[in-house]
Tab-separated table of C-alpha atoms and ligand atoms in Angstrom:
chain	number	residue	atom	x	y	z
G	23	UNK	CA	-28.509	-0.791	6.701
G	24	UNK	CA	-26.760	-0.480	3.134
G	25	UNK	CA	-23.137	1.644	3.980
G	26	UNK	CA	-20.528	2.818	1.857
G	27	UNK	CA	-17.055	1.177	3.965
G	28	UNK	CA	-15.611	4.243	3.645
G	29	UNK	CA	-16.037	8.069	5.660
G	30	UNK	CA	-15.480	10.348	2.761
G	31	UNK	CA	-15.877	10.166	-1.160
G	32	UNK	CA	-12.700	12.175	-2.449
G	33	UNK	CA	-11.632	10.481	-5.811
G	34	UNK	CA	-13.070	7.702	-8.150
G	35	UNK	CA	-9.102	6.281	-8.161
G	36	UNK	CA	-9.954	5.004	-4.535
G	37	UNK	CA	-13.216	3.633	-5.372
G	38	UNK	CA	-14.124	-0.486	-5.625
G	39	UNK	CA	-15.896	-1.114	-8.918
G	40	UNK	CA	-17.503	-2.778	-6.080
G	41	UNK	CA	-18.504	0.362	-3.897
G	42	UNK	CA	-19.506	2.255	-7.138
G	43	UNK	CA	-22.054	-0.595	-8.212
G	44	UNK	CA	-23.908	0.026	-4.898
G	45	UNK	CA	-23.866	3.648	-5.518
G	46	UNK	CA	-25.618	3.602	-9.120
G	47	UNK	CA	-27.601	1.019	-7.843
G	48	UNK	CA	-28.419	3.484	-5.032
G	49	UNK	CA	-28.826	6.084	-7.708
G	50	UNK	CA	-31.590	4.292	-9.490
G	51	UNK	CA	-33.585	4.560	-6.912
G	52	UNK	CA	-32.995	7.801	-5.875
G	53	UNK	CA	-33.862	9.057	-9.803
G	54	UNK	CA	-37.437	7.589	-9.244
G	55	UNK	CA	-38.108	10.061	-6.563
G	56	UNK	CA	-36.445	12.919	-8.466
G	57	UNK	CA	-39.044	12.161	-11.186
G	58	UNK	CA	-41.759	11.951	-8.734
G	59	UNK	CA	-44.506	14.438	-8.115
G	60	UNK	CA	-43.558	14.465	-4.507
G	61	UNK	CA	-39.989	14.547	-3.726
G	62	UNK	CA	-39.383	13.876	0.154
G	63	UNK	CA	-38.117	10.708	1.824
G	64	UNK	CA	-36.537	10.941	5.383
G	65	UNK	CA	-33.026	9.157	5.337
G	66	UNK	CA	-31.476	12.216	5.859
G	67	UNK	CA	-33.872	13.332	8.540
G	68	UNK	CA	-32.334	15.009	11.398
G	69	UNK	CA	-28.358	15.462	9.437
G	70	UNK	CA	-27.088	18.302	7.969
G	71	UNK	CA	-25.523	18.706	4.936
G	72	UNK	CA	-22.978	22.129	4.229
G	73	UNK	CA	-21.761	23.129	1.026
G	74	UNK	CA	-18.481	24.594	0.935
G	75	UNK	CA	-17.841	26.147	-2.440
G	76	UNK	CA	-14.481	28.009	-2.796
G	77	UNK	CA	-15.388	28.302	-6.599
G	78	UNK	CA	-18.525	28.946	-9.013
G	79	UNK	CA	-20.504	26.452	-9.340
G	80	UNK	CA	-24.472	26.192	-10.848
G	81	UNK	CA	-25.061	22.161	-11.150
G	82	UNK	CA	-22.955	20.563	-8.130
G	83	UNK	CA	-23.769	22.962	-5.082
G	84	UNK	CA	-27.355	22.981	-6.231
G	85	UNK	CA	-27.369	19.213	-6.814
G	86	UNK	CA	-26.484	18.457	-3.351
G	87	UNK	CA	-28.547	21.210	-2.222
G	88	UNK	CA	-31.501	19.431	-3.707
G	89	UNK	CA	-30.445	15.703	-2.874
G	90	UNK	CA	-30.421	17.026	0.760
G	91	UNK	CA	-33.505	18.490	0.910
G	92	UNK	CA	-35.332	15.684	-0.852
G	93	UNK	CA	-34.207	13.495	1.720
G	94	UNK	CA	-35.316	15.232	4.448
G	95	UNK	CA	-31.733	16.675	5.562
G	96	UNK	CA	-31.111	20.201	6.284
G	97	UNK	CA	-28.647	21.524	3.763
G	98	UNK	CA	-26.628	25.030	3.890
G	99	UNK	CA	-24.436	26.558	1.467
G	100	UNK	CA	-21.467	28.800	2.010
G	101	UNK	CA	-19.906	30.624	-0.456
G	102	UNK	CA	-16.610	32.058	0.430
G	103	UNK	CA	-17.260	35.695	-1.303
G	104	UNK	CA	-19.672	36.170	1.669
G	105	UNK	CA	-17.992	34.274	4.538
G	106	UNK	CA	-15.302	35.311	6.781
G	107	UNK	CA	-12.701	33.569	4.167
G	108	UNK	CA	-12.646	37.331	2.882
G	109	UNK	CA	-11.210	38.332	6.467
G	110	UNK	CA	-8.550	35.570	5.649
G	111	UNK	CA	-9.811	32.525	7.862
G	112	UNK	CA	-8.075	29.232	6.901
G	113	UNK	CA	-9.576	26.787	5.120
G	114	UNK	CA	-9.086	23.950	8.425
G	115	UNK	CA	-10.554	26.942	10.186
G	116	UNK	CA	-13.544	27.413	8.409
G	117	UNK	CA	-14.574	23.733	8.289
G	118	UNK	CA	-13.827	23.099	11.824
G	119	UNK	CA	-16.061	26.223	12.800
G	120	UNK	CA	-18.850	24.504	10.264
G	121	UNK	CA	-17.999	21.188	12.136
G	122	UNK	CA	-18.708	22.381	15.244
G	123	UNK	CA	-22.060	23.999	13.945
G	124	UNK	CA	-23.103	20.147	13.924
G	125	UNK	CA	-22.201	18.988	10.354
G	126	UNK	CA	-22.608	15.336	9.038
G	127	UNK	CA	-21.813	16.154	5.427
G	128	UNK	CA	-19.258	18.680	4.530
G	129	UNK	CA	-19.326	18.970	0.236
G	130	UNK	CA	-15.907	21.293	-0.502
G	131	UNK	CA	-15.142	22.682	-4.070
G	132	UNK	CA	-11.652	23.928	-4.095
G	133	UNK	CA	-9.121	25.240	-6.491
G	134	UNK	CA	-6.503	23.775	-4.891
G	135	UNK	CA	-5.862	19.766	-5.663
G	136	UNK	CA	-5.941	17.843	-2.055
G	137	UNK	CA	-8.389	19.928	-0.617
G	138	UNK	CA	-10.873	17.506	0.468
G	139	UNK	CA	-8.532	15.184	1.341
G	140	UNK	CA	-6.755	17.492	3.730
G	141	UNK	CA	-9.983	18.341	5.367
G	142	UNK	CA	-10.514	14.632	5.997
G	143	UNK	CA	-7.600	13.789	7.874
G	144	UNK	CA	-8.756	16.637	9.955
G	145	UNK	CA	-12.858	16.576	10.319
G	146	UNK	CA	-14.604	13.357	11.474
G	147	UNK	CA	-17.597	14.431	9.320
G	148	UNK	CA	-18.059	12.921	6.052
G	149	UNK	CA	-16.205	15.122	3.658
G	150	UNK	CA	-16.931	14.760	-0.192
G	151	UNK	CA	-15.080	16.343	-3.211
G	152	UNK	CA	-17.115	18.223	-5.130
G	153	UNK	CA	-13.957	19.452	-7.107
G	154	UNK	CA	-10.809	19.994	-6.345
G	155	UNK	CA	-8.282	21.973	-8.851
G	156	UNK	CA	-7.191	20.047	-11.567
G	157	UNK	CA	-7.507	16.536	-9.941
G	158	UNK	CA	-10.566	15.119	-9.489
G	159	UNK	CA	-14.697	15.653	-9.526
G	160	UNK	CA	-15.998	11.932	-8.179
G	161	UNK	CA	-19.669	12.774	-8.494
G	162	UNK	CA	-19.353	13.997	-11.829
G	163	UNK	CA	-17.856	11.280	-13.076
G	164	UNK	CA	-20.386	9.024	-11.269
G	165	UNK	CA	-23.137	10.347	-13.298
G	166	UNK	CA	-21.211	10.246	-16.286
G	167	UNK	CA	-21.222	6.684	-15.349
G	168	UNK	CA	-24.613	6.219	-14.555
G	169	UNK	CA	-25.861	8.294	-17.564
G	170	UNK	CA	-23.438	5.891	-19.899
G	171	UNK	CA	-24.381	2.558	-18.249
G	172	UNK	CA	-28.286	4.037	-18.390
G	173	UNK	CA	-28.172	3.784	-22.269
G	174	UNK	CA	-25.773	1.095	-23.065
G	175	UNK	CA	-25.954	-1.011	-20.251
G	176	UNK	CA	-22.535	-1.642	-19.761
G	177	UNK	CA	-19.549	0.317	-20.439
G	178	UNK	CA	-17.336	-2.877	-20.344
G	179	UNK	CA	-15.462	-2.576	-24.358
G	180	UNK	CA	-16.802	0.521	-25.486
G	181	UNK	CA	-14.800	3.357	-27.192
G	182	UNK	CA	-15.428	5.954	-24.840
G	183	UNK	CA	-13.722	9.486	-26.697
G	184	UNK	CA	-12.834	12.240	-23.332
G	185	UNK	CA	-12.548	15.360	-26.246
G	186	UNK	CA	-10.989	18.925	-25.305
G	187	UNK	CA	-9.185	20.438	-22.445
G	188	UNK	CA	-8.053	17.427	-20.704
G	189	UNK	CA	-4.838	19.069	-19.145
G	190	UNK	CA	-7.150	20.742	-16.717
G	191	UNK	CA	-10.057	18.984	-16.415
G	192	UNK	CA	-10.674	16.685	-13.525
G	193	UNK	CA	-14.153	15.446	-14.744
G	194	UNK	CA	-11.568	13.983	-17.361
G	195	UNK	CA	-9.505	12.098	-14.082
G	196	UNK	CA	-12.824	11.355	-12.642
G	197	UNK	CA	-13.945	9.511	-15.991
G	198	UNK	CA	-10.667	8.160	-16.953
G	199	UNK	CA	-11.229	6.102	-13.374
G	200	UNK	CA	-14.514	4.814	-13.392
G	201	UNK	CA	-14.545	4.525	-17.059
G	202	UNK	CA	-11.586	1.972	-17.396
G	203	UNK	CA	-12.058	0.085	-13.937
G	204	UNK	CA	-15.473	-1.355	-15.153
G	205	UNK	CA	-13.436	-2.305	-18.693
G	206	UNK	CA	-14.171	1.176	-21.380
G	207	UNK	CA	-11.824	1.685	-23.835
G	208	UNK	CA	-11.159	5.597	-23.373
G	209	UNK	CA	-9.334	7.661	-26.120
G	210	UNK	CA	-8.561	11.265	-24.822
G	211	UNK	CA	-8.268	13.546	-27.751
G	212	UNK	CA	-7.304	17.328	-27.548
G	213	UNK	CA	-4.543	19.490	-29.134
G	214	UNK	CA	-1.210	18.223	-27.610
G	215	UNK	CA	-0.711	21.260	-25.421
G	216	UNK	CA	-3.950	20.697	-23.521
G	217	UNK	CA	-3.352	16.712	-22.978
G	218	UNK	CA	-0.771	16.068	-20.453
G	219	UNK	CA	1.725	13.063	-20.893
G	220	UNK	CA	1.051	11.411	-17.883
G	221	UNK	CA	-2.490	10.467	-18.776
G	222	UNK	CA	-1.403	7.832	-20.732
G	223	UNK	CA	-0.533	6.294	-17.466
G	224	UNK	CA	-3.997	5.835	-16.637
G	225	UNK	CA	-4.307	3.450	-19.024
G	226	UNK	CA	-5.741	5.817	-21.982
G	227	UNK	CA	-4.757	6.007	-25.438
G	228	UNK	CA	-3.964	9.274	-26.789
G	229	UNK	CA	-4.701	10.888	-29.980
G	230	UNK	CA	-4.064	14.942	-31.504
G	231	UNK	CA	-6.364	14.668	-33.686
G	232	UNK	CA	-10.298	14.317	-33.305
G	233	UNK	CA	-11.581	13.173	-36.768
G	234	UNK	CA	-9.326	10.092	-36.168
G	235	UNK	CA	-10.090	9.547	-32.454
G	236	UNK	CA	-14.057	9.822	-32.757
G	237	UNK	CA	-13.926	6.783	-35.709
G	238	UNK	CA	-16.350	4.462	-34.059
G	239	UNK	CA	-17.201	6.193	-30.954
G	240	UNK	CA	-19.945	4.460	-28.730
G	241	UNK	CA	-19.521	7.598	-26.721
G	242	UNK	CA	-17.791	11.347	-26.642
G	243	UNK	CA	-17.472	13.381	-23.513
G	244	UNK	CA	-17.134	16.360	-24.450
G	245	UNK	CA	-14.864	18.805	-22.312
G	246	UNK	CA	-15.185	22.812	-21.387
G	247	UNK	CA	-12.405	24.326	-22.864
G	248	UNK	CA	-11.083	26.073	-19.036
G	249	UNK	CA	-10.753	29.827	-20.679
G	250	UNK	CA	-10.201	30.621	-16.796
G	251	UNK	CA	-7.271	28.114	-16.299
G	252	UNK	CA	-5.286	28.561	-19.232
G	253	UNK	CA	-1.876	30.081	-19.702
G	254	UNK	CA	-1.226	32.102	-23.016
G	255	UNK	CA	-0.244	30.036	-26.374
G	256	UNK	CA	-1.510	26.442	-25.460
G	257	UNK	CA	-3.464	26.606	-28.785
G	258	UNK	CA	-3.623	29.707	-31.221
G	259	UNK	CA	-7.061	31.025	-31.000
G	260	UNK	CA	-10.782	29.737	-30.110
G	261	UNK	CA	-12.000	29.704	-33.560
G	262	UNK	CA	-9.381	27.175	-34.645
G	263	UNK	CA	-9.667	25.597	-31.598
G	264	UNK	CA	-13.375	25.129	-32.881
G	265	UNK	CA	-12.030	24.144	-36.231
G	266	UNK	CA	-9.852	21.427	-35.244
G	267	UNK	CA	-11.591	19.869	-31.776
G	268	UNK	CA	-14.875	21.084	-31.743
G	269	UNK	CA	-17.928	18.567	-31.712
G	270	UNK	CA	-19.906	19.462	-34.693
G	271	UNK	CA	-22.605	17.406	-36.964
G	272	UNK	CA	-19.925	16.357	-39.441
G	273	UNK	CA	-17.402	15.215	-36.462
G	274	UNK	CA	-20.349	13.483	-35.034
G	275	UNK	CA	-21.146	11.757	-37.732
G	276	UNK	CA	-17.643	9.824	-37.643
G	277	UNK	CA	-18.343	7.931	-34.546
G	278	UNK	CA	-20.751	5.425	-34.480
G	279	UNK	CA	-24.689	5.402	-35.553
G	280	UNK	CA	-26.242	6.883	-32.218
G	281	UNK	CA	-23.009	7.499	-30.234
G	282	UNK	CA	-24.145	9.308	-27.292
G	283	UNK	CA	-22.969	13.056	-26.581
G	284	UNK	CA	-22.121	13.847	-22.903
G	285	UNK	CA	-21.052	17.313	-21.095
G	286	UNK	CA	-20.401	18.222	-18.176
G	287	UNK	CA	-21.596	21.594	-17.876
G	288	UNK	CA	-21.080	24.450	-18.250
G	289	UNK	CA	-20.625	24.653	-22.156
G	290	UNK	CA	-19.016	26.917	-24.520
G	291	UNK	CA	-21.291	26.618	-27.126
G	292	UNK	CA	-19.734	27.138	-30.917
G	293	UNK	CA	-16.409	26.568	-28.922
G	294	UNK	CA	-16.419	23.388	-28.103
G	295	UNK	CA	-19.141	21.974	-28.992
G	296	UNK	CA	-21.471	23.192	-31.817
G	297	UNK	CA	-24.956	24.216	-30.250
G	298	UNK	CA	-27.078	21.509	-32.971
G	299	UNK	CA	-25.263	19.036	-31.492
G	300	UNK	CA	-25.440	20.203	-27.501
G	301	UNK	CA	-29.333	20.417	-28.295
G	302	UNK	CA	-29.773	17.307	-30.915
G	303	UNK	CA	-31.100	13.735	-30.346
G	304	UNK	CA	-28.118	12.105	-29.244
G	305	UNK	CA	-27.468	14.893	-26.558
G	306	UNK	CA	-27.908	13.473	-22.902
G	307	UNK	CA	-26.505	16.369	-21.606
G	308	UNK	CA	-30.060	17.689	-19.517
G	309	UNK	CA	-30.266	13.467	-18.860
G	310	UNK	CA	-26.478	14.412	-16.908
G	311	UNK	CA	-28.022	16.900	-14.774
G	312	UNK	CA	-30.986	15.004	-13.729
G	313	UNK	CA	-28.703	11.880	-12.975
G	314	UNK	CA	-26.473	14.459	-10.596
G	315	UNK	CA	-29.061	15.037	-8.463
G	316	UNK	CA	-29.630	11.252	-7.884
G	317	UNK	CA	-26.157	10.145	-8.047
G	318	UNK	CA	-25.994	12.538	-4.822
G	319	UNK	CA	-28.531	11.352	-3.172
G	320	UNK	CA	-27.556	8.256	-3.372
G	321	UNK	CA	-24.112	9.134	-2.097
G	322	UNK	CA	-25.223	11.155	1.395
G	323	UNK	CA	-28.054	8.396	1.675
G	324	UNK	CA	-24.968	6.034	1.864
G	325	UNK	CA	-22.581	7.789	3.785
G	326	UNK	CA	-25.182	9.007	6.643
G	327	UNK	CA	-28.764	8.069	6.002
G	328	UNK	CA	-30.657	6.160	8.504
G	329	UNK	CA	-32.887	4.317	6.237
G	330	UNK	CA	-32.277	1.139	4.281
G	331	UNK	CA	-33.309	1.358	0.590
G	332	UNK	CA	-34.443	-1.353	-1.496
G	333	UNK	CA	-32.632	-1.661	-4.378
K	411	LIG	N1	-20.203	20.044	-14.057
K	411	LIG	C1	-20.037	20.919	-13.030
K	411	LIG	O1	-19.277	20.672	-12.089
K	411	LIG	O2	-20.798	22.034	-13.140
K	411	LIG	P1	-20.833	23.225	-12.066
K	411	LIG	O3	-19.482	23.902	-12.102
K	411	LIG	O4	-21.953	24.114	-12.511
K	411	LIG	O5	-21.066	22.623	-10.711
């Protein structure tokens, strides 16, 4: 049997190139069944899966919810508006009470960074971070990956542009991981106040200004601009935010012939990215969704299915 050597998936910056080949390699298969007539295997047969979602979410929690149920898990979902977090239970509480419900999966979204990884010291089920705060969304940026690596093959000395709201995105983190481990060259580009100045840390470069940044592009992630995390002032208003970062046909045609268009979901259309371009040829932002649901499969199948795969 194919395993992941690891419990829990919290952060791409703990991931092996290694253990992430296996998982899109995983994921290929998986996508064949999601485009299947009949969508049922039975890795999962007998485990449960719980999603614990401290904030919105339309693509992850149903993602998992699906990659579950496909493989022939039993998935639940609890959202905290109507769960006894509203009576003030404690986060450790509430997972430990799911725990002892029998859980072999538990997915957490949290607005607090750490999160998941403070429920995995704690839990000895598989814990996997479907978001937490500012720092990191793994599975996202594992189908950013996949969808990426789908089209181009590799991602090993391609211009890869993260545009927007990178100060509080962590689909930006997640990318900025997996993106330069397997050998991208990733420019994030935003106005200065949303790019913090540790990123270039991580081995980015950094650019202010987008018409410069998306110059031979193989690829541009485009980023929500977080309306719900911002503080007043960081830029002046959302039209010339539009103006000066926004992803629009003239923009696009600056990068390279083709260059692919990614986002994560959910957009601000005509904010940060023009609504031709979120619904034009080179958009493989419906392909993202699609690949989500596989790229979780493939991750529960890995961390507690029964059955090996052939890959
Ligand atoms: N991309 C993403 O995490 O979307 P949701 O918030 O809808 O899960």
């Amino acid at each position: 049997m194919r395993r992941l050597p690891r419990k829990d998936i919290l952060g791409l910056e703990e991931i092996s190139t290694q253990e992430m080949d296996i998982i899109l390699a995983t994921a290929r298969s998986m996508k064949e069944l999601v485009q299947s007539p009949v969508k049922k295997e039975s890795s999962l047969k007998g485990k449960v899966v719980i999603n614990l979602f401290y904030e919105p979410s339309t693509r992850t929690r149903s993602s998992f919810e699906l990659a579950g149920k496909y493989l022939g898990g039993d998935v639940i979902n609890i959202t905290t508006a109507t769960s006894s977090v509203v009576k003030g239970e404690s986060l450790l509480d509430t997972a430990r009470t799911i725990l002892m419900m029998g859980c072999d999966v538990l997915v957490v979204r949290h607005s607090s960074s750490g999160s998941p990884h403070f429920l995995a010291q704690h839990l000895s089920c598989s814990v996997i971070n479907a978001g937490d705060g500012m720092h990191e969304h793994p599975t996202q940026g594992l189908l950013d990956l996949f969808t990426i690596r789908d089209q181009l093959g590799s991602v090993a000395g391609k211009r890869v542009v993260i545009l927007g709201d990178v100060a509080h995105s962590r689909v930006a983190r997640s990318n900025i991981w997996a993106l330069t481990k397997f050998g991208a060259k990733v420019t994030v580009c935003g106005p200065k106040t949303l790019i913090p100045v540790e990123v270039r840390s991580l081995g980015v470069e950094v650019s202010y200004d987008a018409d410069t940044a998306l110059a031979e592009a193989d690829v541009i992630n485009v980023l929500r601009l977080q309306l719900e995390r911002q503080h007043k002032g960081l830029f002046p208003s959302i039209r010339e935010y539009h103006a000066g970062w926004g992803l629009n046909q003239r923009r696009l045609n600056l990068a390279k012939p083709g260059a692919l268009v990614l986002h994560p979901g959910p957009m601000n259309r005509g904010v940060e990215i023009s609504s031709d371009i979120a619904d034009g040829d080179q958009s493989l932002i419906e392909e993202q969704v699609t690949n989500g649901v596989a790229i979780r499969m493939a991750l529960l199948h890995l961390l507690v299915g029964e059955v090996a795969r052939d890959e």
